[in-house]
Amino acid sequence: MDLVATTTIRKPASEVYTFWRDLQNLPTFMAHLEQIRTTGDRTSHWTAAAPFGKDVEWDAEITEETPGERIAWRSTGHADVPNTGTVRFVPAPDGVSTEVHVSLVYDIPGGAVGKAVAKYFGEEPHQQLDDDLRRLKQVLETGEVVRSDGAPWGKRARKEFPQRPAQPLSDAELEKGADA
Amino acid sequence: MRANTWAGRNKVEVRDVPDPKILNSRDAIVRITSTAICGSDLHLVDGYVPTMQDGDVLGHEFMGEVIEVGSGVPGDRLRVGDRVVVPFPISCGACAACAAELYSCCENTNPNAGIAEKMFGHPVAGIFGYSHLTGGFAGGQAQYARVPFADVGPLKIEADLTDEQVLFLSDILPTGYMGAEMCDIQPSDVVAVWGAGPVGQFAMDSARVLGAAKVIAIDKEPYRLRMAEQAGHVPVNFDEVDVRSRLLELTGGRGPDKCIDAVGLEATHGSAHIGAYDRIKQAVRSETERPHALRQAIMSCRSGGVVSVIGVYGGFLDKFPAGAWMNRSLTLRTGQCHVQRYMKPLLGRIERGELDPTRIITHTLPLDEAARGFDIFKNKQDDCEKIVLKP
């Protein structure tokens, strides 16, 4: 599966690059990522939550990087879901902002894990990546992921619909969170 | 708390709902002292704006007292105890749209941007109580409201002014003003305004404040036209006269220099056949708009004039007079109001007595009577122009 997505963020490329290069930041805005643990200068261990309480895990390495401009990575070893990705940071014509261009390639395997992962990505993986980048923009421009009463769960909400009614949450709903 | 909620098409209901809580660090919680029913609420209640859900708290015009602020709201910007008017678009203050003062196009405040994008091509800002298309934010026809980005939007009221004098800074006064401002009014201009509802009345007053030579009010409700006439504007009743002929007569055959559509998608039409055509298409949802006012404004405007659209449209319209628009060098300007841009200057105009927003209030009701208020307003009973609700 090939995915590309783009957004423009009103911050200089150096800042957007630095945020992304600290890979542990990616789960703050990417819906399917649970955790990224850096294990070396260029290596890391990724965990994505899958349905039915299953986790999908893999090791990754940065294969190429140009500070402030570009980062490329790929999964290594026996990844459940082999994948590669590239992100480019391009100064926008306004002289202030940065265009973020992301490209991901997932090799979704067969079998039960493959099915679960494919289902997990949903019917519109492009939409999901677009929404991930919208949250990246929110985090960098405003400091956090914006929540509304109808869509209160930030990156934990993996779909925009169905939503809860646009009225304040009860204490019980707040406590249960996105699983409610 | 008590809150007025959407309960299905043509039904609102005041219910008990949980009190709002801080969800983001730059939120504030406001205890609402005054709120209003807006014409655009009727489009939500009538079911013409998609993505409403049973239980959505309505209302996007409100003001009150700050009772709680999040950790990210600087104390020099807003504190507990401040009296504030809250603008209806929720704006982050940091994105490219906000930097350009296009606050209603904020790029960060709509958590449902993916849905809005499918409808509009690009997403728009979050709006209080205004469907899930604009974010799913609970509205202000309630005792309390959560206000995101409280350090950007709300205007502190420190002067000794009543709620009624400043409440409409949240929406309809800036909306009417922006409609007139987009017309680039020159001293010789005749400005025609379609719709003598609250926004239309404020567009007329603003056109005069901005220097128009003559302002014409077009509607069919005699009480609304009387209200416009009492404020010094020229009434035209489209139930009684042919609008285009009357406008030509009032302008020496030129047509109005500037036209403002303050009606939007549920316009009624003097011609039964055209009216029926659009009503039927809208009823079966094969078109989302009934754009009579917009069509008539384009056909009536003088060549080279400006048509300024502040009436609300939701989706796609047909029979748009593109030939008249293109061949006669018309300029079409539009926008949900960028309220934050206008609040302070308009507060100044209220303080100096140049604009009197209270002149349109005909009804004040307790919040618990919101359903009755919607009924009175929607059906134009009891000469209703504008209803203020007191929680």
Short mmCIF file of C-alpha atoms in Angstrom, two decimals, chain B:
data_model
loop_
_atom_site.label_atom_id
_atom_site.label_comp_id
_atom_site.label_asym_id
_atom_site.label_seq_id
_atom_site.Cartn_x
_atom_site.Cartn_y
_atom_site.Cartn_z
CA MET B 1 -26.66 22.33 33.40
CA ARG B 2 -29.61 23.23 31.17
CA ALA B 3 -28.95 23.46 27.44
CA ASN B 4 -30.97 23.82 24.25
CA THR B 5 -30.34 20.82 22.02
CA TRP B 6 -31.15 19.64 18.51
CA ALA B 7 -33.65 16.78 18.80
CA GLY B 8 -34.28 15.96 15.15
CA ARG B 9 -35.52 17.97 12.21
CA ASN B 10 -37.66 20.94 13.29
CA LYS B 11 -37.33 20.02 16.95
CA VAL B 12 -35.28 21.58 19.72
CA GLU B 13 -35.46 20.64 23.35
CA VAL B 14 -34.00 22.13 26.52
CA ARG B 15 -32.43 19.25 28.46
CA ASP B 16 -30.12 18.52 31.36
CA VAL B 17 -26.61 17.81 30.07
CA PRO B 18 -23.24 17.54 31.87
CA ASP B 19 -21.38 20.76 32.74
CA PRO B 20 -18.53 21.60 30.35
CA LYS B 21 -14.95 20.86 31.39
CA ILE B 22 -11.53 22.02 30.27
CA LEU B 23 -10.36 19.66 27.48
CA ASN B 24 -7.46 21.70 26.05
CA SER B 25 -5.04 23.92 27.96
CA ARG B 26 -6.18 27.12 26.25
CA ASP B 27 -9.89 26.54 27.10
CA ALA B 28 -12.00 28.72 29.33
CA ILE B 29 -15.39 27.94 30.85
CA VAL B 30 -17.91 30.78 30.59
CA ARG B 31 -21.09 31.17 32.64
CA ILE B 32 -23.52 32.49 30.06
CA THR B 33 -25.52 35.60 30.91
CA SER B 34 -27.08 36.24 27.49
CA THR B 35 -27.35 34.23 24.28
CA ALA B 36 -29.40 34.60 21.11
CA ILE B 37 -31.21 32.61 18.43
CA CYS B 38 -29.65 33.27 15.03
CA GLY B 39 -31.22 32.93 11.59
CA SER B 40 -28.57 30.38 10.71
CA ASP B 41 -29.74 28.21 13.62
CA LEU B 42 -32.91 27.76 11.58
CA HIS B 43 -30.94 26.12 8.75
CA LEU B 44 -29.62 23.61 11.30
CA VAL B 45 -33.00 23.00 12.83
CA ASP B 46 -34.68 22.68 9.43
CA GLY B 47 -32.19 19.95 8.57
CA TYR B 48 -30.50 21.68 5.61
CA VAL B 49 -27.04 21.47 7.12
CA PRO B 50 -25.90 17.85 7.27
CA THR B 51 -24.18 16.13 10.21
CA MET B 52 -26.44 17.24 13.07
CA GLN B 53 -26.90 14.72 15.90
CA ASP B 54 -29.61 14.26 18.49
CA GLY B 55 -28.33 16.01 21.61
CA ASP B 56 -26.08 18.61 19.94
CA VAL B 57 -26.10 21.78 22.05
CA LEU B 58 -27.09 24.71 19.80
CA GLY B 59 -26.11 28.37 19.85
CA HIS B 60 -23.16 30.43 18.62
CA GLU B 61 -24.01 33.92 19.87
CA PHE B 62 -23.27 34.20 23.56
CA MET B 63 -21.54 36.16 26.29
CA GLY B 64 -20.95 35.83 29.97
CA GLU B 65 -18.47 35.62 32.79
CA VAL B 66 -15.26 33.56 32.78
CA ILE B 67 -15.40 31.09 35.68
CA GLU B 68 -12.42 28.86 34.85
CA VAL B 69 -9.34 29.10 32.60
CA GLY B 70 -6.94 26.40 31.42
CA SER B 71 -3.24 26.43 32.24
CA GLY B 72 -2.35 27.71 28.75
CA VAL B 73 -4.37 30.94 28.93
CA PRO B 74 -2.07 33.85 29.87
CA GLY B 75 -3.39 35.89 32.82
CA ASP B 76 -2.85 39.17 31.00
CA ARG B 77 -5.22 37.96 28.30
CA LEU B 78 -8.10 36.49 30.31
CA ARG B 79 -8.86 35.86 33.97
CA VAL B 80 -11.64 34.36 36.05
CA GLY B 81 -14.24 37.08 36.58
CA ASP B 82 -13.76 38.76 33.18
CA ARG B 83 -16.92 39.66 31.29
CA VAL B 84 -16.58 38.50 27.69
CA VAL B 85 -18.35 38.32 24.35
CA VAL B 86 -17.40 35.11 22.51
CA PRO B 87 -16.99 35.20 18.69
CA PHE B 88 -18.69 32.32 16.86
CA PRO B 89 -15.68 31.11 14.82
CA ILE B 90 -13.14 29.23 16.93
CA SER B 91 -9.71 30.42 15.79
CA CYS B 92 -6.21 29.37 16.84
CA GLY B 93 -4.42 32.63 16.09
CA ALA B 94 -1.37 30.76 14.77
CA CYS B 95 -2.13 29.31 11.31
CA ALA B 96 -1.79 31.06 7.95
CA ALA B 97 -5.54 31.88 7.83
CA CYS B 98 -5.47 33.52 11.26
CA ALA B 99 -2.28 35.39 10.32
CA ALA B 100 -4.22 36.81 7.36
CA GLU B 101 -7.16 37.70 9.69
CA LEU B 102 -9.34 35.09 7.92
CA TYR B 103 -10.48 33.75 11.28
CA SER B 104 -13.51 31.78 10.04
CA CYS B 105 -11.13 29.81 7.80
CA CYS B 106 -8.83 28.81 10.69
CA GLU B 107 -6.88 25.69 9.71
CA ASN B 108 -6.57 24.13 13.15
CA THR B 109 -9.85 24.36 15.04
CA ASN B 110 -12.03 21.84 13.23
CA PRO B 111 -11.42 18.30 14.52
CA ASN B 112 -13.70 17.08 11.72
CA ALA B 113 -11.69 18.80 8.98
CA GLY B 114 -11.81 15.61 6.91
CA ILE B 115 -15.60 15.84 6.67
CA ALA B 116 -15.65 19.58 5.96
CA GLU B 117 -13.02 19.09 3.25
CA LYS B 118 -15.29 16.70 1.36
CA MET B 119 -18.11 19.25 1.42
CA PHE B 120 -16.13 22.46 0.87
CA GLY B 121 -12.87 21.42 -0.81
CA HIS B 122 -10.88 22.83 2.09
CA PRO B 123 -11.95 22.71 5.73
CA VAL B 124 -13.27 25.71 7.68
CA ALA B 125 -12.91 26.75 11.30
CA GLY B 126 -14.75 25.13 14.16
CA ILE B 127 -17.98 26.95 15.10
CA PHE B 128 -19.92 26.67 18.36
CA GLY B 129 -23.18 24.72 18.14
CA TYR B 130 -23.12 24.51 14.37
CA SER B 131 -23.09 20.83 13.28
CA HIS B 132 -20.31 18.27 13.20
CA LEU B 133 -19.21 19.63 9.82
CA THR B 134 -17.83 22.60 11.74
CA GLY B 135 -16.23 20.56 14.49
CA GLY B 136 -18.92 19.21 16.80
CA PHE B 137 -18.47 21.94 19.42
CA ALA B 138 -21.21 22.32 22.02
CA GLY B 139 -22.95 25.67 21.65
CA GLY B 140 -23.89 28.55 23.89
CA GLN B 141 -27.67 28.28 24.28
CA ALA B 142 -26.86 26.87 27.68
CA GLN B 143 -25.91 27.87 31.19
CA TYR B 144 -22.21 27.29 30.57
CA ALA B 145 -19.91 26.82 27.59
CA ARG B 146 -16.39 25.61 26.98
CA VAL B 147 -14.48 28.17 24.89
CA PRO B 148 -11.36 26.81 23.13
CA PHE B 149 -8.48 29.20 22.34
CA ALA B 150 -9.90 31.56 24.92
CA ASP B 151 -6.71 33.65 24.66
CA VAL B 152 -7.49 34.43 21.00
CA GLY B 153 -11.22 34.98 20.53
CA PRO B 154 -13.21 36.42 23.43
CA LEU B 155 -13.48 40.19 23.77
CA LYS B 156 -13.32 41.61 27.30
CA ILE B 157 -16.03 44.14 28.04
CA GLU B 158 -14.76 46.64 30.57
CA ALA B 159 -17.05 49.55 29.76
CA ASP B 160 -20.38 50.05 31.45
CA LEU B 161 -22.52 48.59 28.65
CA THR B 162 -25.50 46.25 28.91
CA ASP B 163 -25.43 42.68 27.57
CA GLU B 164 -27.94 43.75 24.93
CA GLN B 165 -25.57 46.45 23.63
CA VAL B 166 -22.61 44.10 23.13
CA LEU B 167 -24.00 40.55 22.72
CA PHE B 168 -24.33 40.83 18.93
CA LEU B 169 -20.59 41.47 18.58
CA SER B 170 -20.40 37.65 18.71
CA ASP B 171 -21.87 37.29 15.22
CA ILE B 172 -24.61 39.28 13.57
CA LEU B 173 -23.23 42.80 14.00
CA PRO B 174 -19.77 41.98 12.57
CA THR B 175 -21.45 39.79 9.93
CA GLY B 176 -23.66 42.67 8.77
CA TYR B 177 -20.70 45.05 8.92
CA MET B 178 -18.46 42.73 6.91
CA GLY B 179 -21.21 42.49 4.29
CA ALA B 180 -21.08 46.27 3.90
CA GLU B 181 -17.29 46.48 4.15
CA MET B 182 -16.87 43.95 1.32
CA CYS B 183 -18.83 46.41 -0.88
CA ASP B 184 -16.03 49.02 -0.81
CA ILE B 185 -18.72 51.67 -0.38
CA GLN B 186 -18.24 55.04 -2.13
CA PRO B 187 -20.14 58.19 -1.07
CA SER B 188 -22.39 58.08 -4.16
CA ASP B 189 -23.32 54.43 -3.72
CA VAL B 190 -26.84 53.07 -3.53
CA VAL B 191 -26.69 49.82 -1.57
CA ALA B 192 -29.50 47.24 -1.73
CA VAL B 193 -29.79 44.65 1.01
CA TRP B 194 -31.79 41.45 0.46
CA GLY B 195 -33.26 40.33 3.80
CA ALA B 196 -34.35 42.67 6.60
CA GLY B 197 -33.71 40.15 9.35
CA PRO B 198 -31.18 40.95 12.06
CA VAL B 199 -28.08 40.56 9.85
CA GLY B 200 -29.71 42.51 7.04
CA GLN B 201 -30.63 45.37 9.42
CA PHE B 202 -27.02 45.54 10.62
CA ALA B 203 -25.72 45.41 7.04
CA MET B 204 -27.97 48.40 6.27
CA ASP B 205 -26.82 50.37 9.31
CA SER B 206 -23.21 49.55 8.48
CA ALA B 207 -23.60 50.62 4.85
CA ARG B 208 -24.84 53.98 6.07
CA VAL B 209 -22.04 54.30 8.64
CA LEU B 210 -19.56 53.53 5.84
CA GLY B 211 -21.00 56.40 3.80
CA ALA B 212 -23.60 55.04 1.36
CA ALA B 213 -25.87 57.66 -0.22
CA LYS B 214 -28.98 55.47 -0.05
CA VAL B 215 -29.74 52.08 1.49
CA ILE B 216 -32.61 49.89 0.24
CA ALA B 217 -34.18 47.09 2.30
CA ILE B 218 -35.79 44.16 0.42
CA ASP B 219 -38.10 41.78 2.30
CA LYS B 220 -41.73 40.73 2.36
CA GLU B 221 -42.51 41.10 6.06
CA PRO B 222 -44.12 44.51 6.65
CA TYR B 223 -42.87 44.68 10.25
CA ARG B 224 -39.26 44.10 9.20
CA LEU B 225 -39.54 46.70 6.45
CA ARG B 226 -41.07 49.16 8.96
CA MET B 227 -38.11 48.53 11.25
CA ALA B 228 -35.70 49.29 8.39
CA GLU B 229 -37.67 52.37 7.41
CA GLN B 230 -37.61 53.68 10.97
CA ALA B 231 -33.82 53.39 10.83
CA GLY B 232 -33.83 55.57 7.69
CA HIS B 233 -33.64 52.94 4.94
CA VAL B 234 -35.89 52.65 1.86
CA PRO B 235 -38.26 49.62 2.00
CA VAL B 236 -39.11 47.41 -0.98
CA ASN B 237 -41.68 44.65 -0.45
CA PHE B 238 -41.11 41.83 -2.93
CA ASP B 239 -44.61 40.48 -2.32
CA GLU B 240 -46.07 43.73 -3.60
CA VAL B 241 -43.73 44.97 -6.32
CA ASP B 242 -41.34 43.57 -8.91
CA VAL B 243 -37.98 43.99 -7.22
CA ARG B 244 -35.87 44.64 -10.31
CA SER B 245 -38.27 47.28 -11.68
CA ARG B 246 -38.48 49.01 -8.33
CA LEU B 247 -34.69 49.00 -7.93
CA LEU B 248 -34.24 50.48 -11.41
CA GLU B 249 -36.76 53.17 -10.58
CA LEU B 250 -34.92 53.99 -7.33
CA THR B 251 -31.56 54.21 -9.10
CA GLY B 252 -32.33 56.04 -12.34
CA GLY B 253 -32.16 52.79 -14.30
CA ARG B 254 -28.60 51.93 -13.21
CA GLY B 255 -29.35 49.28 -10.61
CA PRO B 256 -27.87 49.36 -7.11
CA ASP B 257 -24.11 49.94 -7.08
CA LYS B 258 -23.65 47.37 -4.36
CA CYS B 259 -25.89 44.43 -3.40
CA ILE B 260 -25.81 42.45 -0.18
CA ASP B 261 -27.39 38.98 0.11
CA ALA B 262 -28.29 38.66 3.78
CA VAL B 263 -30.75 35.82 3.14
CA GLY B 264 -28.92 32.63 2.19
CA LEU B 265 -30.11 29.18 1.39
CA GLU B 266 -33.74 29.25 2.49
CA ALA B 267 -34.89 32.27 0.52
CA THR B 268 -38.53 32.66 -0.43
CA HIS B 269 -39.42 33.95 -3.85
CA GLY B 270 -42.05 36.29 -5.24
CA SER B 271 -42.55 34.03 -8.27
CA ALA B 272 -44.51 30.90 -7.37
CA HIS B 273 -43.04 28.78 -10.16
CA ILE B 274 -39.38 29.46 -9.49
CA GLY B 275 -40.05 29.16 -5.78
CA ALA B 276 -41.72 25.78 -6.22
CA TYR B 277 -38.87 24.53 -8.45
CA ASP B 278 -36.27 25.20 -5.79
CA ARG B 279 -38.43 24.05 -2.90
CA ILE B 280 -39.05 20.69 -4.55
CA LYS B 281 -35.40 20.20 -5.43
CA GLN B 282 -34.41 21.13 -1.90
CA ALA B 283 -37.08 18.89 -0.37
CA VAL B 284 -35.70 15.83 -2.16
CA ARG B 285 -32.18 17.01 -1.32
CA SER B 286 -31.13 17.24 -4.96
CA GLU B 287 -30.02 20.82 -4.29
CA THR B 288 -29.07 22.20 -0.90
CA GLU B 289 -29.92 25.83 -1.60
CA ARG B 290 -32.79 28.05 -2.69
CA PRO B 291 -30.72 30.91 -4.04
CA HIS B 292 -33.42 33.38 -5.13
CA ALA B 293 -31.94 36.32 -3.29
CA LEU B 294 -28.50 35.70 -4.74
CA ARG B 295 -29.85 35.32 -8.28
CA GLN B 296 -31.90 38.48 -7.97
CA ALA B 297 -28.99 40.44 -6.50
CA ILE B 298 -26.75 39.43 -9.42
CA MET B 299 -29.42 40.26 -12.01
CA SER B 300 -30.21 43.63 -10.38
CA CYS B 301 -26.72 44.93 -9.59
CA ARG B 302 -25.34 47.63 -11.87
CA SER B 303 -22.60 46.58 -14.28
CA GLY B 304 -19.24 46.62 -12.51
CA GLY B 305 -20.91 46.48 -9.10
CA VAL B 306 -20.23 44.28 -6.11
CA VAL B 307 -22.46 41.47 -4.83
CA SER B 308 -21.56 40.71 -1.24
CA VAL B 309 -22.84 37.43 0.20
CA ILE B 310 -23.24 37.02 3.95
CA GLY B 311 -26.38 34.87 3.88
CA VAL B 312 -25.46 31.30 4.75
CA TYR B 313 -25.11 28.67 2.04
CA GLY B 314 -24.41 25.05 2.87
CA GLY B 315 -23.64 23.06 -0.23
CA PHE B 316 -24.36 23.31 -3.95
CA LEU B 317 -26.81 25.50 -5.83
CA ASP B 318 -28.02 25.44 -9.39
CA LYS B 319 -29.31 28.05 -11.85
CA PHE B 320 -26.52 30.42 -10.88
CA PRO B 321 -26.60 33.38 -13.31
CA ALA B 322 -23.00 33.03 -14.40
CA GLY B 323 -23.69 34.92 -17.64
CA ALA B 324 -24.77 38.08 -15.86
CA TRP B 325 -21.93 37.76 -13.37
CA MET B 326 -19.23 37.38 -16.02
CA ASN B 327 -20.51 39.56 -18.85
CA ARG B 328 -21.33 42.54 -16.62
CA SER B 329 -18.04 42.64 -14.70
CA LEU B 330 -19.60 41.90 -11.33
CA THR B 331 -17.48 41.19 -8.30
CA LEU B 332 -18.72 38.49 -5.94
CA ARG B 333 -17.37 38.65 -2.41
CA THR B 334 -18.29 36.27 0.39
CA GLY B 335 -17.36 34.83 3.73
CA GLN B 336 -18.45 33.56 7.08
CA CYS B 337 -17.60 36.57 9.19
CA HIS B 338 -14.03 36.89 10.47
CA VAL B 339 -15.53 38.15 13.72
CA GLN B 340 -12.29 38.59 15.68
CA ARG B 341 -11.20 41.22 13.13
CA TYR B 342 -14.21 43.46 13.81
CA MET B 343 -15.05 43.11 17.50
CA LYS B 344 -12.89 45.91 18.89
CA PRO B 345 -13.58 48.52 16.20
CA LEU B 346 -17.32 47.81 16.39
CA LEU B 347 -17.27 48.02 20.19
CA GLY B 348 -15.85 51.52 19.63
CA ARG B 349 -18.70 52.40 17.27
CA ILE B 350 -21.24 51.18 19.86
CA GLU B 351 -19.58 53.24 22.60
CA ARG B 352 -19.61 56.34 20.38
CA GLY B 353 -23.29 55.76 19.57
CA GLU B 354 -22.73 55.26 15.82
CA LEU B 355 -24.44 51.87 15.91
CA ASP B 356 -27.27 50.78 18.20
CA PRO B 357 -27.50 46.96 18.18
CA THR B 358 -30.39 46.93 20.66
CA ARG B 359 -32.83 48.32 18.10
CA ILE B 360 -33.54 44.86 16.64
CA ILE B 361 -34.40 43.02 19.89
CA THR B 362 -38.10 42.24 20.02
CA HIS B 363 -38.17 39.33 22.48
CA THR B 364 -36.33 38.29 25.62
CA LEU B 365 -37.09 34.81 26.98
CA PRO B 366 -35.69 32.49 29.63
CA LEU B 367 -33.48 29.70 28.23
CA ASP B 368 -36.08 27.10 29.20
CA GLU B 369 -38.44 28.65 26.63
CA ALA B 370 -35.96 28.20 23.77
CA ALA B 371 -38.27 25.86 21.85
CA ARG B 372 -41.06 28.44 21.95
CA GLY B 373 -38.52 31.07 20.89
CA PHE B 374 -37.46 29.03 17.84
CA ASP B 375 -41.11 28.64 16.91
CA ILE B 376 -41.86 32.36 17.20
CA PHE B 377 -38.69 33.32 15.29
CA LYS B 378 -39.03 30.74 12.54
CA ASN B 379 -42.69 31.51 11.87
CA LYS B 380 -42.20 35.28 12.22
CA GLN B 381 -44.97 35.44 14.81
CA ASP B 382 -45.58 38.43 16.98
CA ASP B 383 -43.42 40.68 14.72
CA CYS B 384 -40.36 38.80 15.92
CA GLU B 385 -37.01 40.16 14.74
CA LYS B 386 -34.47 38.95 17.31
CA ILE B 387 -34.73 36.84 20.44
CA VAL B 388 -32.33 37.04 23.36
CA LEU B 389 -32.32 34.09 25.75
CA LYS B 390 -31.43 34.44 29.44
CA PRO B 391 -30.02 31.24 30.98
#
